[in-house]
């Protein structure tokens, strides 16, 4: 169950973040930021539960997964903050998408190692 929540939230995080960062209205940016925060809080809760259960199998990968999850959250917050102050380049959206994909890849590898 937690693994499903984790992967669904990661899959949803990319389009929600991209849509939110491509809005022009301050109100719409804030609405998408709230949705984004909800999704990454789900991801964070699932990450903590999965980290507790799989740490003994692959401590290095699990630690990387946790650090990547925190860095994704920080990148998203910084990007939305920059977007609300002024325009944001497309590079930010690409960097965030790649960070989310990297986090998902490490999550898959961690899961496969712990089975």
PDB file of N, CA and C in Angstrom:
ATOM      1  N   UNK A   1       0.820  -1.190   0.000  1.00  0.00           N
ATOM      2  CA  UNK A   1       0.000   0.000   0.000  1.00  0.00           C
ATOM      3  C   UNK A   1       0.870   1.263   0.000  1.00  0.00           C
ATOM      4  N   UNK A   2       1.879   1.302   0.866  1.00  0.00           N
ATOM      5  CA  UNK A   2       2.722   2.498   0.945  1.00  0.00           C
ATOM      6  C   UNK A   2       3.546   2.684  -0.320  1.00  0.00           C
ATOM      7  N   UNK A   3       3.948   1.578  -0.892  1.00  0.00           N
ATOM      8  CA  UNK A   3       4.709   1.651  -2.128  1.00  0.00           C
ATOM      9  C   UNK A   3       3.848   2.201  -3.260  1.00  0.00           C
ATOM     10  N   UNK A   4       2.597   1.791  -3.298  1.00  0.00           N
ATOM     11  CA  UNK A   4       1.669   2.316  -4.302  1.00  0.00           C
ATOM     12  C   UNK A   4       1.449   3.807  -4.107  1.00  0.00           C
ATOM     13  N   UNK A   5       1.260   4.239  -2.880  1.00  0.00           N
ATOM     14  CA  UNK A   5       1.096   5.666  -2.593  1.00  0.00           C
ATOM     15  C   UNK A   5       2.332   6.441  -3.006  1.00  0.00           C
ATOM     16  N   UNK A   6       3.501   5.874  -2.720  1.00  0.00           N
ATOM     17  CA  UNK A   6       4.761   6.532  -3.068  1.00  0.00           C
ATOM     18  C   UNK A   6       4.888   6.721  -4.578  1.00  0.00           C
ATOM     19  N   UNK A   7       4.653   5.656  -5.342  1.00  0.00           N
ATOM     20  CA  UNK A   7       4.825   5.758  -6.789  1.00  0.00           C
ATOM     21  C   UNK A   7       3.744   6.605  -7.448  1.00  0.00           C
ATOM     22  N   UNK A   8       2.520   6.532  -6.985  1.00  0.00           N
ATOM     23  CA  UNK A   8       1.461   7.372  -7.549  1.00  0.00           C
ATOM     24  C   UNK A   8       1.756   8.845  -7.275  1.00  0.00           C
ATOM     25  N   UNK A   9       2.215   9.148  -6.075  1.00  0.00           N
ATOM     26  CA  UNK A   9       2.537  10.549  -5.771  1.00  0.00           C
ATOM     27  C   UNK A   9       3.708  11.044  -6.611  1.00  0.00           C
ATOM     28  N   UNK A  10       4.695  10.193  -6.854  1.00  0.00           N
ATOM     29  CA  UNK A  10       5.806  10.594  -7.715  1.00  0.00           C
ATOM     30  C   UNK A  10       5.350  10.811  -9.156  1.00  0.00           C
ATOM     31  N   UNK A  11       4.467   9.943  -9.630  1.00  0.00           N
ATOM     32  CA  UNK A  11       3.950  10.095 -10.991  1.00  0.00           C
ATOM     33  C   UNK A  11       3.123  11.363 -11.114  1.00  0.00           C
ATOM     34  N   UNK A  12       2.335  11.679 -10.110  1.00  0.00           N
ATOM     35  CA  UNK A  12       1.510  12.892 -10.137  1.00  0.00           C
ATOM     36  C   UNK A  12       2.325  14.166  -9.934  1.00  0.00           C
ATOM     37  N   UNK A  13       3.441  14.050  -9.266  1.00  0.00           N
ATOM     38  CA  UNK A  13       4.236  15.228  -8.925  1.00  0.00           C
ATOM     39  C   UNK A  13       4.789  15.937 -10.159  1.00  0.00           C
ATOM     40  N   UNK A  14       5.192  15.208 -11.175  1.00  0.00           N
ATOM     41  CA  UNK A  14       5.767  15.837 -12.368  1.00  0.00           C
ATOM     42  C   UNK A  14       4.748  16.706 -13.101  1.00  0.00           C
ATOM     43  N   UNK A  15       3.575  16.177 -13.497  1.00  0.00           N
ATOM     44  CA  UNK A  15       2.649  17.060 -14.224  1.00  0.00           C
ATOM     45  C   UNK A  15       2.074  18.186 -13.372  1.00  0.00           C
ATOM     46  N   UNK A  16       1.827  17.915 -12.101  1.00  0.00           N
ATOM     47  CA  UNK A  16       1.278  18.964 -11.241  1.00  0.00           C
ATOM     48  C   UNK A  16       2.277  20.102 -11.092  1.00  0.00           C
ATOM     49  N   UNK A  17       3.535  19.770 -10.902  1.00  0.00           N
ATOM     50  CA  UNK A  17       4.572  20.792 -10.785  1.00  0.00           C
ATOM     51  C   UNK A  17       4.734  21.557 -12.101  1.00  0.00           C
ATOM     52  N   UNK A  18       4.755  20.832 -13.210  1.00  0.00           N
ATOM     53  CA  UNK A  18       4.915  21.485 -14.521  1.00  0.00           C
ATOM     54  C   UNK A  18       3.746  22.415 -14.821  1.00  0.00           C
ATOM     55  N   UNK A  19       2.540  21.965 -14.541  1.00  0.00           N
ATOM     56  CA  UNK A  19       1.367  22.813 -14.779  1.00  0.00           C
ATOM     57  C   UNK A  19       1.418  24.054 -13.883  1.00  0.00           C
ATOM     58  N   UNK A  20       1.742  23.847 -12.625  1.00  0.00           N
ATOM     59  CA  UNK A  20       1.801  24.979 -11.693  1.00  0.00           C
ATOM     60  C   UNK A  20       2.860  25.997 -12.069  1.00  0.00           C
ATOM     61  N   UNK A  21       3.994  25.527 -12.548  1.00  0.00           N
ATOM     62  CA  UNK A  21       5.075  26.444 -12.905  1.00  0.00           C
ATOM     63  C   UNK A  21       4.829  27.138 -14.240  1.00  0.00           C
ATOM     64  N   UNK A  22       3.891  26.646 -15.029  1.00  0.00           N
ATOM     65  CA  UNK A  22       3.580  27.279 -16.309  1.00  0.00           C
ATOM     66  C   UNK A  22       2.368  28.201 -16.244  1.00  0.00           C
ATOM     67  N   UNK A  23       1.775  28.375 -15.097  1.00  0.00           N
ATOM     68  CA  UNK A  23       0.654  29.308 -14.939  1.00  0.00           C
ATOM     69  C   UNK A  23       1.196  30.732 -14.901  1.00  0.00           C
ATOM     70  N   UNK A  24       0.366  31.681 -15.312  1.00  0.00           N
ATOM     71  CA  UNK A  24       0.786  33.078 -15.292  1.00  0.00           C
ATOM     72  C   UNK A  24       0.113  33.873 -14.186  1.00  0.00           C
ATOM     73  N   UNK A  25      -1.064  33.463 -13.784  1.00  0.00           N
ATOM     74  CA  UNK A  25      -1.796  34.164 -12.734  1.00  0.00           C
ATOM     75  C   UNK A  25      -1.260  33.764 -11.357  1.00  0.00           C
ATOM     76  N   UNK A  26      -1.052  34.751 -10.511  1.00  0.00           N
ATOM     77  CA  UNK A  26      -0.567  34.498  -9.149  1.00  0.00           C
ATOM     78  C   UNK A  26      -1.519  33.581  -8.384  1.00  0.00           C
ATOM     79  N   UNK A  27      -2.818  33.763  -8.599  1.00  0.00           N
ATOM     80  CA  UNK A  27      -3.813  32.939  -7.922  1.00  0.00           C
ATOM     81  C   UNK A  27      -3.710  31.483  -8.369  1.00  0.00           C
ATOM     82  N   UNK A  28      -3.557  31.245  -9.657  1.00  0.00           N
ATOM     83  CA  UNK A  28      -3.432  29.881 -10.184  1.00  0.00           C
ATOM     84  C   UNK A  28      -2.131  29.217  -9.724  1.00  0.00           C
ATOM     85  N   UNK A  29      -1.063  29.990  -9.663  1.00  0.00           N
ATOM     86  CA  UNK A  29       0.206  29.447  -9.175  1.00  0.00           C
ATOM     87  C   UNK A  29       0.046  28.972  -7.736  1.00  0.00           C
ATOM     88  N   UNK A  30      -0.622  29.776  -6.916  1.00  0.00           N
ATOM     89  CA  UNK A  30      -0.839  29.406  -5.515  1.00  0.00           C
ATOM     90  C   UNK A  30      -1.716  28.170  -5.380  1.00  0.00           C
ATOM     91  N   UNK A  31      -2.738  28.059  -6.230  1.00  0.00           N
ATOM     92  CA  UNK A  31      -3.607  26.885  -6.178  1.00  0.00           C
ATOM     93  C   UNK A  31      -2.840  25.610  -6.520  1.00  0.00           C
ATOM     94  N   UNK A  32      -2.012  25.665  -7.556  1.00  0.00           N
ATOM     95  CA  UNK A  32      -1.230  24.496  -7.941  1.00  0.00           C
ATOM     96  C   UNK A  32      -0.156  24.192  -6.914  1.00  0.00           C
ATOM     97  N   UNK A  33       0.355  25.213  -6.243  1.00  0.00           N
ATOM     98  CA  UNK A  33       1.338  24.988  -5.185  1.00  0.00           C
ATOM     99  C   UNK A  33       0.710  24.227  -4.019  1.00  0.00           C
ATOM    100  N   UNK A  34      -0.512  24.548  -3.678  1.00  0.00           N
ATOM    101  CA  UNK A  34      -1.212  23.838  -2.602  1.00  0.00           C
ATOM    102  C   UNK A  34      -1.411  22.371  -2.978  1.00  0.00           C
ATOM    103  N   UNK A  35      -1.823  22.115  -4.218  1.00  0.00           N
ATOM    104  CA  UNK A  35      -1.996  20.738  -4.684  1.00  0.00           C
ATOM    105  C   UNK A  35      -0.659  20.009  -4.660  1.00  0.00           C
ATOM    106  N   UNK A  36       0.389  20.698  -5.109  1.00  0.00           N
ATOM    107  CA  UNK A  36       1.726  20.128  -5.125  1.00  0.00           C
ATOM    108  C   UNK A  36       2.192  19.774  -3.720  1.00  0.00           C
ATOM    109  N   UNK A  37       1.940  20.647  -2.776  1.00  0.00           N
ATOM    110  CA  UNK A  37       2.325  20.382  -1.391  1.00  0.00           C
ATOM    111  C   UNK A  37       1.606  19.168  -0.831  1.00  0.00           C
ATOM    112  N   UNK A  38       0.334  19.033  -1.146  1.00  0.00           N
ATOM    113  CA  UNK A  38      -0.421  17.865  -0.692  1.00  0.00           C
ATOM    114  C   UNK A  38       0.194  16.577  -1.249  1.00  0.00           C
ATOM    115  N   UNK A  39       0.525  16.595  -2.535  1.00  0.00           N
ATOM    116  CA  UNK A  39       1.083  15.400  -3.173  1.00  0.00           C
ATOM    117  C   UNK A  39       2.453  15.065  -2.587  1.00  0.00           C
ATOM    118  N   UNK A  40       3.321  16.082  -2.409  1.00  0.00           N
ATOM    119  CA  UNK A  40       4.635  15.722  -1.877  1.00  0.00           C
ATOM    120  C   UNK A  40       4.601  15.417  -0.388  1.00  0.00           C
ATOM    121  N   UNK A  41       3.590  15.855   0.336  1.00  0.00           N
ATOM    122  CA  UNK A  41       3.443  15.398   1.724  1.00  0.00           C
ATOM    123  C   UNK A  41       3.045  13.929   1.774  1.00  0.00           C
ATOM    124  N   UNK A  42       2.189  13.508   0.840  1.00  0.00           N
ATOM    125  CA  UNK A  42       1.873  12.083   0.730  1.00  0.00           C
ATOM    126  C   UNK A  42       3.128  11.287   0.406  1.00  0.00           C
ATOM    127  N   UNK A  43       3.920  11.816  -0.528  1.00  0.00           N
ATOM    128  CA  UNK A  43       5.163  11.160  -0.902  1.00  0.00           C
ATOM    129  C   UNK A  43       6.105  11.077   0.303  1.00  0.00           C
ATOM    130  N   UNK A  44       6.196  12.140   1.072  1.00  0.00           N
ATOM    131  CA  UNK A  44       7.094  12.161   2.228  1.00  0.00           C
ATOM    132  C   UNK A  44       6.652  11.153   3.293  1.00  0.00           C
ATOM    133  N   UNK A  45       5.361  11.069   3.553  1.00  0.00           N
ATOM    134  CA  UNK A  45       4.868  10.088   4.534  1.00  0.00           C
ATOM    135  C   UNK A  45       5.160   8.666   4.079  1.00  0.00           C
ATOM    136  N   UNK A  46       4.896   8.387   2.807  1.00  0.00           N
ATOM    137  CA  UNK A  46       5.169   7.047   2.279  1.00  0.00           C
ATOM    138  C   UNK A  46       6.664   6.757   2.301  1.00  0.00           C
ATOM    139  N   UNK A  47       7.486   7.768   2.021  1.00  0.00           N
ATOM    140  CA  UNK A  47       8.936   7.588   2.039  1.00  0.00           C
ATOM    141  C   UNK A  47       9.422   7.219   3.430  1.00  0.00           C
ATOM    142  N   UNK A  48       8.922   7.892   4.432  1.00  0.00           N
ATOM    143  CA  UNK A  48       9.338   7.592   5.812  1.00  0.00           C
ATOM    144  C   UNK A  48       8.966   6.163   6.194  1.00  0.00           C
ATOM    145  N   UNK A  49       7.747   5.756   5.874  1.00  0.00           N
ATOM    146  CA  UNK A  49       7.320   4.395   6.209  1.00  0.00           C
ATOM    147  C   UNK A  49       8.173   3.370   5.463  1.00  0.00           C
ATOM    148  N   UNK A  50       8.408   3.608   4.179  1.00  0.00           N
ATOM    149  CA  UNK A  50       9.226   2.667   3.396  1.00  0.00           C
ATOM    150  C   UNK A  50      10.681   2.657   3.861  1.00  0.00           C
ATOM    151  N   UNK A  51      11.188   3.817   4.270  1.00  0.00           N
ATOM    152  CA  UNK A  51      12.567   3.881   4.768  1.00  0.00           C
ATOM    153  C   UNK A  51      12.722   3.067   6.046  1.00  0.00           C
ATOM    154  N   UNK A  52      11.751   3.144   6.915  1.00  0.00           N
ATOM    155  CA  UNK A  52      11.803   2.380   8.163  1.00  0.00           C
ATOM    156  C   UNK A  52      11.815   0.887   7.872  1.00  0.00           C
ATOM    157  N   UNK A  53      11.025   0.471   6.894  1.00  0.00           N
ATOM    158  CA  UNK A  53      10.905  -0.962   6.602  1.00  0.00           C
ATOM    159  C   UNK A  53      12.065  -1.522   5.797  1.00  0.00           C
ATOM    160  N   UNK A  54      12.749  -0.686   5.015  1.00  0.00           N
ATOM    161  CA  UNK A  54      13.786  -1.217   4.119  1.00  0.00           C
ATOM    162  C   UNK A  54      15.200  -0.798   4.497  1.00  0.00           C
ATOM    163  N   UNK A  55      15.369  -0.058   5.560  1.00  0.00           N
ATOM    164  CA  UNK A  55      16.699   0.438   5.910  1.00  0.00           C
ATOM    165  C   UNK A  55      17.680  -0.694   6.202  1.00  0.00           C
ATOM    166  N   UNK A  56      17.233  -1.741   6.825  1.00  0.00           N
ATOM    167  CA  UNK A  56      18.146  -2.837   7.172  1.00  0.00           C
ATOM    168  C   UNK A  56      18.629  -3.603   5.937  1.00  0.00           C
ATOM    169  N   UNK A  57      17.876  -3.555   4.836  1.00  0.00           N
ATOM    170  CA  UNK A  57      18.260  -4.275   3.617  1.00  0.00           C
ATOM    171  C   UNK A  57      19.275  -3.504   2.772  1.00  0.00           C
ATOM    172  N   UNK A  58      19.089  -2.187   2.663  1.00  0.00           N
ATOM    173  CA  UNK A  58      19.977  -1.380   1.814  1.00  0.00           C
ATOM    174  C   UNK A  58      20.089   0.026   2.403  1.00  0.00           C
ATOM    175  N   UNK A  59      20.891   0.193   3.445  1.00  0.00           N
ATOM    176  CA  UNK A  59      20.943   1.488   4.127  1.00  0.00           C
ATOM    177  C   UNK A  59      21.442   2.643   3.255  1.00  0.00           C
ATOM    178  N   UNK A  60      22.392   2.389   2.378  1.00  0.00           N
ATOM    179  CA  UNK A  60      22.916   3.459   1.537  1.00  0.00           C
ATOM    180  C   UNK A  60      21.873   3.934   0.525  1.00  0.00           C
ATOM    181  N   UNK A  61      21.211   2.988  -0.133  1.00  0.00           N
ATOM    182  CA  UNK A  61      20.179   3.358  -1.100  1.00  0.00           C
ATOM    183  C   UNK A  61      18.997   4.063  -0.432  1.00  0.00           C
ATOM    184  N   UNK A  62      18.624   3.575   0.722  1.00  0.00           N
ATOM    185  CA  UNK A  62      17.502   4.185   1.444  1.00  0.00           C
ATOM    186  C   UNK A  62      17.857   5.604   1.876  1.00  0.00           C
ATOM    187  N   UNK A  63      19.091   5.803   2.307  1.00  0.00           N
ATOM    188  CA  UNK A  63      19.525   7.156   2.681  1.00  0.00           C
ATOM    189  C   UNK A  63      19.530   8.079   1.467  1.00  0.00           C
ATOM    190  N   UNK A  64      19.996   7.575   0.330  1.00  0.00           N
ATOM    191  CA  UNK A  64      19.970   8.363  -0.917  1.00  0.00           C
ATOM    192  C   UNK A  64      18.537   8.710  -1.307  1.00  0.00           C
ATOM    193  N   UNK A  65      17.653   7.743  -1.158  1.00  0.00           N
ATOM    194  CA  UNK A  65      16.239   7.966  -1.481  1.00  0.00           C
ATOM    195  C   UNK A  65      15.648   9.074  -0.602  1.00  0.00           C
ATOM    196  N   UNK A  66      15.963   9.038   0.672  1.00  0.00           N
ATOM    197  CA  UNK A  66      15.472  10.084   1.576  1.00  0.00           C
ATOM    198  C   UNK A  66      16.028  11.449   1.241  1.00  0.00           C
ATOM    199  N   UNK A  67      17.327  11.509   0.956  1.00  0.00           N
ATOM    200  CA  UNK A  67      17.941  12.789   0.579  1.00  0.00           C
ATOM    201  C   UNK A  67      17.388  13.316  -0.740  1.00  0.00           C
ATOM    202  N   UNK A  68      17.147  12.426  -1.682  1.00  0.00           N
ATOM    203  CA  UNK A  68      16.567  12.847  -2.951  1.00  0.00           C
ATOM    204  C   UNK A  68      15.140  13.369  -2.759  1.00  0.00           C
ATOM    205  N   UNK A  69      14.384  12.721  -1.900  1.00  0.00           N
ATOM    206  CA  UNK A  69      13.011  13.179  -1.645  1.00  0.00           C
ATOM    207  C   UNK A  69      13.019  14.574  -1.026  1.00  0.00           C
ATOM    208  N   UNK A  70      13.918  14.800  -0.093  1.00  0.00           N
ATOM    209  CA  UNK A  70      14.021  16.133   0.519  1.00  0.00           C
ATOM    210  C   UNK A  70      14.478  17.160  -0.512  1.00  0.00           C
ATOM    211  N   UNK A  71      15.430  16.784  -1.363  1.00  0.00           N
ATOM    212  CA  UNK A  71      15.908  17.729  -2.371  1.00  0.00           C
ATOM    213  C   UNK A  71      14.828  18.054  -3.399  1.00  0.00           C
ATOM    214  N   UNK A  72      13.978  17.085  -3.734  1.00  0.00           N
ATOM    215  CA  UNK A  72      12.860  17.353  -4.649  1.00  0.00           C
ATOM    216  C   UNK A  72      11.912  18.377  -4.038  1.00  0.00           C
ATOM    217  N   UNK A  73      11.604  18.210  -2.776  1.00  0.00           N
ATOM    218  CA  UNK A  73      10.711  19.152  -2.095  1.00  0.00           C
ATOM    219  C   UNK A  73      11.331  20.552  -2.073  1.00  0.00           C
ATOM    220  N   UNK A  74      12.611  20.635  -1.767  1.00  0.00           N
ATOM    221  CA  UNK A  74      13.296  21.934  -1.738  1.00  0.00           C
ATOM    222  C   UNK A  74      13.306  22.565  -3.122  1.00  0.00           C
ATOM    223  N   UNK A  75      13.605  21.784  -4.151  1.00  0.00           N
ATOM    224  CA  UNK A  75      13.600  22.310  -5.517  1.00  0.00           C
ATOM    225  C   UNK A  75      12.228  22.833  -5.916  1.00  0.00           C
ATOM    226  N   UNK A  76      11.193  22.107  -5.573  1.00  0.00           N
ATOM    227  CA  UNK A  76       9.833  22.543  -5.915  1.00  0.00           C
ATOM    228  C   UNK A  76       9.501  23.848  -5.204  1.00  0.00           C
ATOM    229  N   UNK A  77       9.811  23.943  -3.922  1.00  0.00           N
ATOM    230  CA  UNK A  77       9.517  25.169  -3.184  1.00  0.00           C
ATOM    231  C   UNK A  77      10.292  26.368  -3.734  1.00  0.00           C
ATOM    232  N   UNK A  78      11.564  26.158  -4.049  1.00  0.00           N
ATOM    233  CA  UNK A  78      12.375  27.248  -4.602  1.00  0.00           C
ATOM    234  C   UNK A  78      11.828  27.673  -5.959  1.00  0.00           C
ATOM    235  N   UNK A  79      11.466  26.703  -6.781  1.00  0.00           N
ATOM    236  CA  UNK A  79      10.943  27.027  -8.106  1.00  0.00           C
ATOM    237  C   UNK A  79       9.639  27.804  -8.023  1.00  0.00           C
ATOM    238  N   UNK A  80       8.736  27.392  -7.156  1.00  0.00           N
ATOM    239  CA  UNK A  80       7.478  28.131  -7.012  1.00  0.00           C
ATOM    240  C   UNK A  80       7.719  29.516  -6.428  1.00  0.00           C
ATOM    241  N   UNK A  81       8.667  29.633  -5.514  1.00  0.00           N
ATOM    242  CA  UNK A  81       8.998  30.954  -4.966  1.00  0.00           C
ATOM    243  C   UNK A  81       9.554  31.875  -6.032  1.00  0.00           C
ATOM    244  N   UNK A  82      10.437  31.351  -6.864  1.00  0.00           N
ATOM    245  CA  UNK A  82      10.993  32.158  -7.956  1.00  0.00           C
ATOM    246  C   UNK A  82       9.917  32.524  -8.974  1.00  0.00           C
ATOM    247  N   UNK A  83       8.997  31.585  -9.230  1.00  0.00           N
ATOM    248  CA  UNK A  83       7.920  31.838 -10.194  1.00  0.00           C
ATOM    249  C   UNK A  83       6.998  32.941  -9.694  1.00  0.00           C
ATOM    250  N   UNK A  84       6.728  32.976  -8.413  1.00  0.00           N
ATOM    251  CA  UNK A  84       5.847  34.001  -7.875  1.00  0.00           C
ATOM    252  C   UNK A  84       6.510  35.371  -7.881  1.00  0.00           C
ATOM    253  N   UNK A  85       7.834  35.417  -7.805  1.00  0.00           N
ATOM    254  CA  UNK A  85       8.535  36.700  -7.840  1.00  0.00           C
ATOM    255  C   UNK A  85       8.738  37.205  -9.257  1.00  0.00           C
ATOM    256  N   UNK A  86       9.101  36.329 -10.169  1.00  0.00           N
ATOM    257  CA  UNK A  86       9.300  36.706 -11.568  1.00  0.00           C
ATOM    258  C   UNK A  86       9.242  35.455 -12.442  1.00  0.00           C
ATOM    259  N   UNK A  87       9.484  35.616 -13.717  1.00  0.00           N
ATOM    260  CA  UNK A  87       9.410  34.488 -14.642  1.00  0.00           C
ATOM    261  C   UNK A  87      10.447  33.429 -14.315  1.00  0.00           C
ATOM    262  N   UNK A  88      10.121  32.223 -14.662  1.00  0.00           N
ATOM    263  CA  UNK A  88      10.976  31.076 -14.388  1.00  0.00           C
ATOM    264  C   UNK A  88      11.338  30.427 -15.719  1.00  0.00           C
ATOM    265  N   UNK A  89      12.588  30.080 -15.885  1.00  0.00           N
ATOM    266  CA  UNK A  89      13.009  29.467 -17.139  1.00  0.00           C
ATOM    267  C   UNK A  89      12.523  28.027 -17.222  1.00  0.00           C
ATOM    268  N   UNK A  90      12.457  27.514 -18.429  1.00  0.00           N
ATOM    269  CA  UNK A  90      12.032  26.133 -18.646  1.00  0.00           C
ATOM    270  C   UNK A  90      13.038  25.149 -18.061  1.00  0.00           C
ATOM    271  N   UNK A  91      14.264  25.587 -17.867  1.00  0.00           N
ATOM    272  CA  UNK A  91      15.298  24.719 -17.292  1.00  0.00           C
ATOM    273  C   UNK A  91      14.918  24.255 -15.889  1.00  0.00           C
ATOM    274  N   UNK A  92      14.275  25.119 -15.116  1.00  0.00           N
ATOM    275  CA  UNK A  92      13.856  24.732 -13.765  1.00  0.00           C
ATOM    276  C   UNK A  92      12.874  23.569 -13.821  1.00  0.00           C
ATOM    277  N   UNK A  93      11.911  23.641 -14.725  1.00  0.00           N
ATOM    278  CA  UNK A  93      10.925  22.566 -14.848  1.00  0.00           C
ATOM    279  C   UNK A  93      11.605  21.264 -15.252  1.00  0.00           C
ATOM    280  N   UNK A  94      12.571  21.347 -16.160  1.00  0.00           N
ATOM    281  CA  UNK A  94      13.289  20.155 -16.601  1.00  0.00           C
ATOM    282  C   UNK A  94      14.118  19.576 -15.461  1.00  0.00           C
ATOM    283  N   UNK A  95      14.802  20.436 -14.716  1.00  0.00           N
ATOM    284  CA  UNK A  95      15.624  19.973 -13.593  1.00  0.00           C
ATOM    285  C   UNK A  95      14.763  19.291 -12.530  1.00  0.00           C
ATOM    286  N   UNK A  96      13.622  19.874 -12.219  1.00  0.00           N
ATOM    287  CA  UNK A  96      12.732  19.276 -11.216  1.00  0.00           C
ATOM    288  C   UNK A  96      12.197  17.941 -11.711  1.00  0.00           C
ATOM    289  N   UNK A  97      11.805  17.873 -12.982  1.00  0.00           N
ATOM    290  CA  UNK A  97      11.305  16.611 -13.536  1.00  0.00           C
ATOM    291  C   UNK A  97      12.371  15.526 -13.493  1.00  0.00           C
ATOM    292  N   UNK A  98      13.594  15.880 -13.835  1.00  0.00           N
ATOM    293  CA  UNK A  98      14.684  14.902 -13.779  1.00  0.00           C
ATOM    294  C   UNK A  98      14.976  14.462 -12.346  1.00  0.00           C
ATOM    295  N   UNK A  99      14.891  15.386 -11.399  1.00  0.00           N
ATOM    296  CA  UNK A  99      15.111  15.033  -9.989  1.00  0.00           C
ATOM    297  C   UNK A  99      14.030  14.078  -9.498  1.00  0.00           C
ATOM    298  N   UNK A 100      12.802  14.302  -9.918  1.00  0.00           N
ATOM    299  CA  UNK A 100      11.707  13.408  -9.521  1.00  0.00           C
ATOM    300  C   UNK A 100      11.908  12.026 -10.147  1.00  0.00           C
ATOM    301  N   UNK A 101      12.312  11.980 -11.414  1.00  0.00           N
ATOM    302  CA  UNK A 101      12.568  10.692 -12.073  1.00  0.00           C
ATOM    303  C   UNK A 101      13.731   9.950 -11.422  1.00  0.00           C
ATOM    304  N   UNK A 102      14.765  10.675 -11.035  1.00  0.00           N
ATOM    305  CA  UNK A 102      15.892  10.059 -10.341  1.00  0.00           C
ATOM    306  C   UNK A 102      15.453   9.485  -8.998  1.00  0.00           C
ATOM    307  N   UNK A 103      14.621  10.228  -8.291  1.00  0.00           N
ATOM    308  CA  UNK A 103      14.090   9.758  -7.010  1.00  0.00           C
ATOM    309  C   UNK A 103      13.261   8.488  -7.205  1.00  0.00           C
ATOM    310  N   UNK A 104      12.446   8.463  -8.257  1.00  0.00           N
ATOM    311  CA  UNK A 104      11.634   7.274  -8.543  1.00  0.00           C
ATOM    312  C   UNK A 104      12.520   6.078  -8.882  1.00  0.00           C
ATOM    313  N   UNK A 105      13.587   6.308  -9.643  1.00  0.00           N
ATOM    314  CA  UNK A 105      14.501   5.234 -10.008  1.00  0.00           C
ATOM    315  C   UNK A 105      15.183   4.645  -8.778  1.00  0.00           C
ATOM    316  N   UNK A 106      15.651   5.511  -7.903  1.00  0.00           N
ATOM    317  CA  UNK A 106      16.285   5.023  -6.663  1.00  0.00           C
ATOM    318  C   UNK A 106      15.257   4.275  -5.808  1.00  0.00           C
ATOM    319  N   UNK A 107      14.016   4.748  -5.806  1.00  0.00           N
ATOM    320  CA  UNK A 107      12.957   4.046  -5.076  1.00  0.00           C
ATOM    321  C   UNK A 107      12.691   2.650  -5.626  1.00  0.00           C
ATOM    322  N   UNK A 108      12.699   2.526  -6.947  1.00  0.00           N
ATOM    323  CA  UNK A 108      12.493   1.211  -7.570  1.00  0.00           C
ATOM    324  C   UNK A 108      13.650   0.280  -7.239  1.00  0.00           C
ATOM    325  N   UNK A 109      14.879   0.779  -7.355  1.00  0.00           N
ATOM    326  CA  UNK A 109      16.062  -0.035  -7.060  1.00  0.00           C
ATOM    327  C   UNK A 109      16.059  -0.456  -5.593  1.00  0.00           C
ATOM    328  N   UNK A 110      15.702   0.452  -4.707  1.00  0.00           N
ATOM    329  CA  UNK A 110      15.646   0.125  -3.272  1.00  0.00           C
ATOM    330  C   UNK A 110      14.605  -0.965  -3.016  1.00  0.00           C
ATOM    331  N   UNK A 111      13.461  -0.832  -3.662  1.00  0.00           N
ATOM    332  CA  UNK A 111      12.399  -1.822  -3.477  1.00  0.00           C
ATOM    333  C   UNK A 111      12.828  -3.187  -4.002  1.00  0.00           C
ATOM    334  N   UNK A 112      13.457  -3.197  -5.173  1.00  0.00           N
ATOM    335  CA  UNK A 112      13.889  -4.475  -5.734  1.00  0.00           C
ATOM    336  C   UNK A 112      14.988  -5.129  -4.898  1.00  0.00           C
ATOM    337  N   UNK A 113      15.849  -4.320  -4.281  1.00  0.00           N
ATOM    338  CA  UNK A 113      16.900  -4.871  -3.426  1.00  0.00           C
ATOM    339  C   UNK A 113      16.352  -5.429  -2.111  1.00  0.00           C
ATOM    340  N   UNK A 114      15.242  -4.916  -1.658  1.00  0.00           N
ATOM    341  CA  UNK A 114      14.723  -5.350  -0.361  1.00  0.00           C
ATOM    342  C   UNK A 114      13.771  -6.539  -0.479  1.00  0.00           C
ATOM    343  N   UNK A 115      13.443  -6.916  -1.706  1.00  0.00           N
ATOM    344  CA  UNK A 115      12.526  -8.060  -1.896  1.00  0.00           C
ATOM    345  C   UNK A 115      13.303  -9.344  -1.795  1.00  0.00           C
TER     346      UNK A 115
END
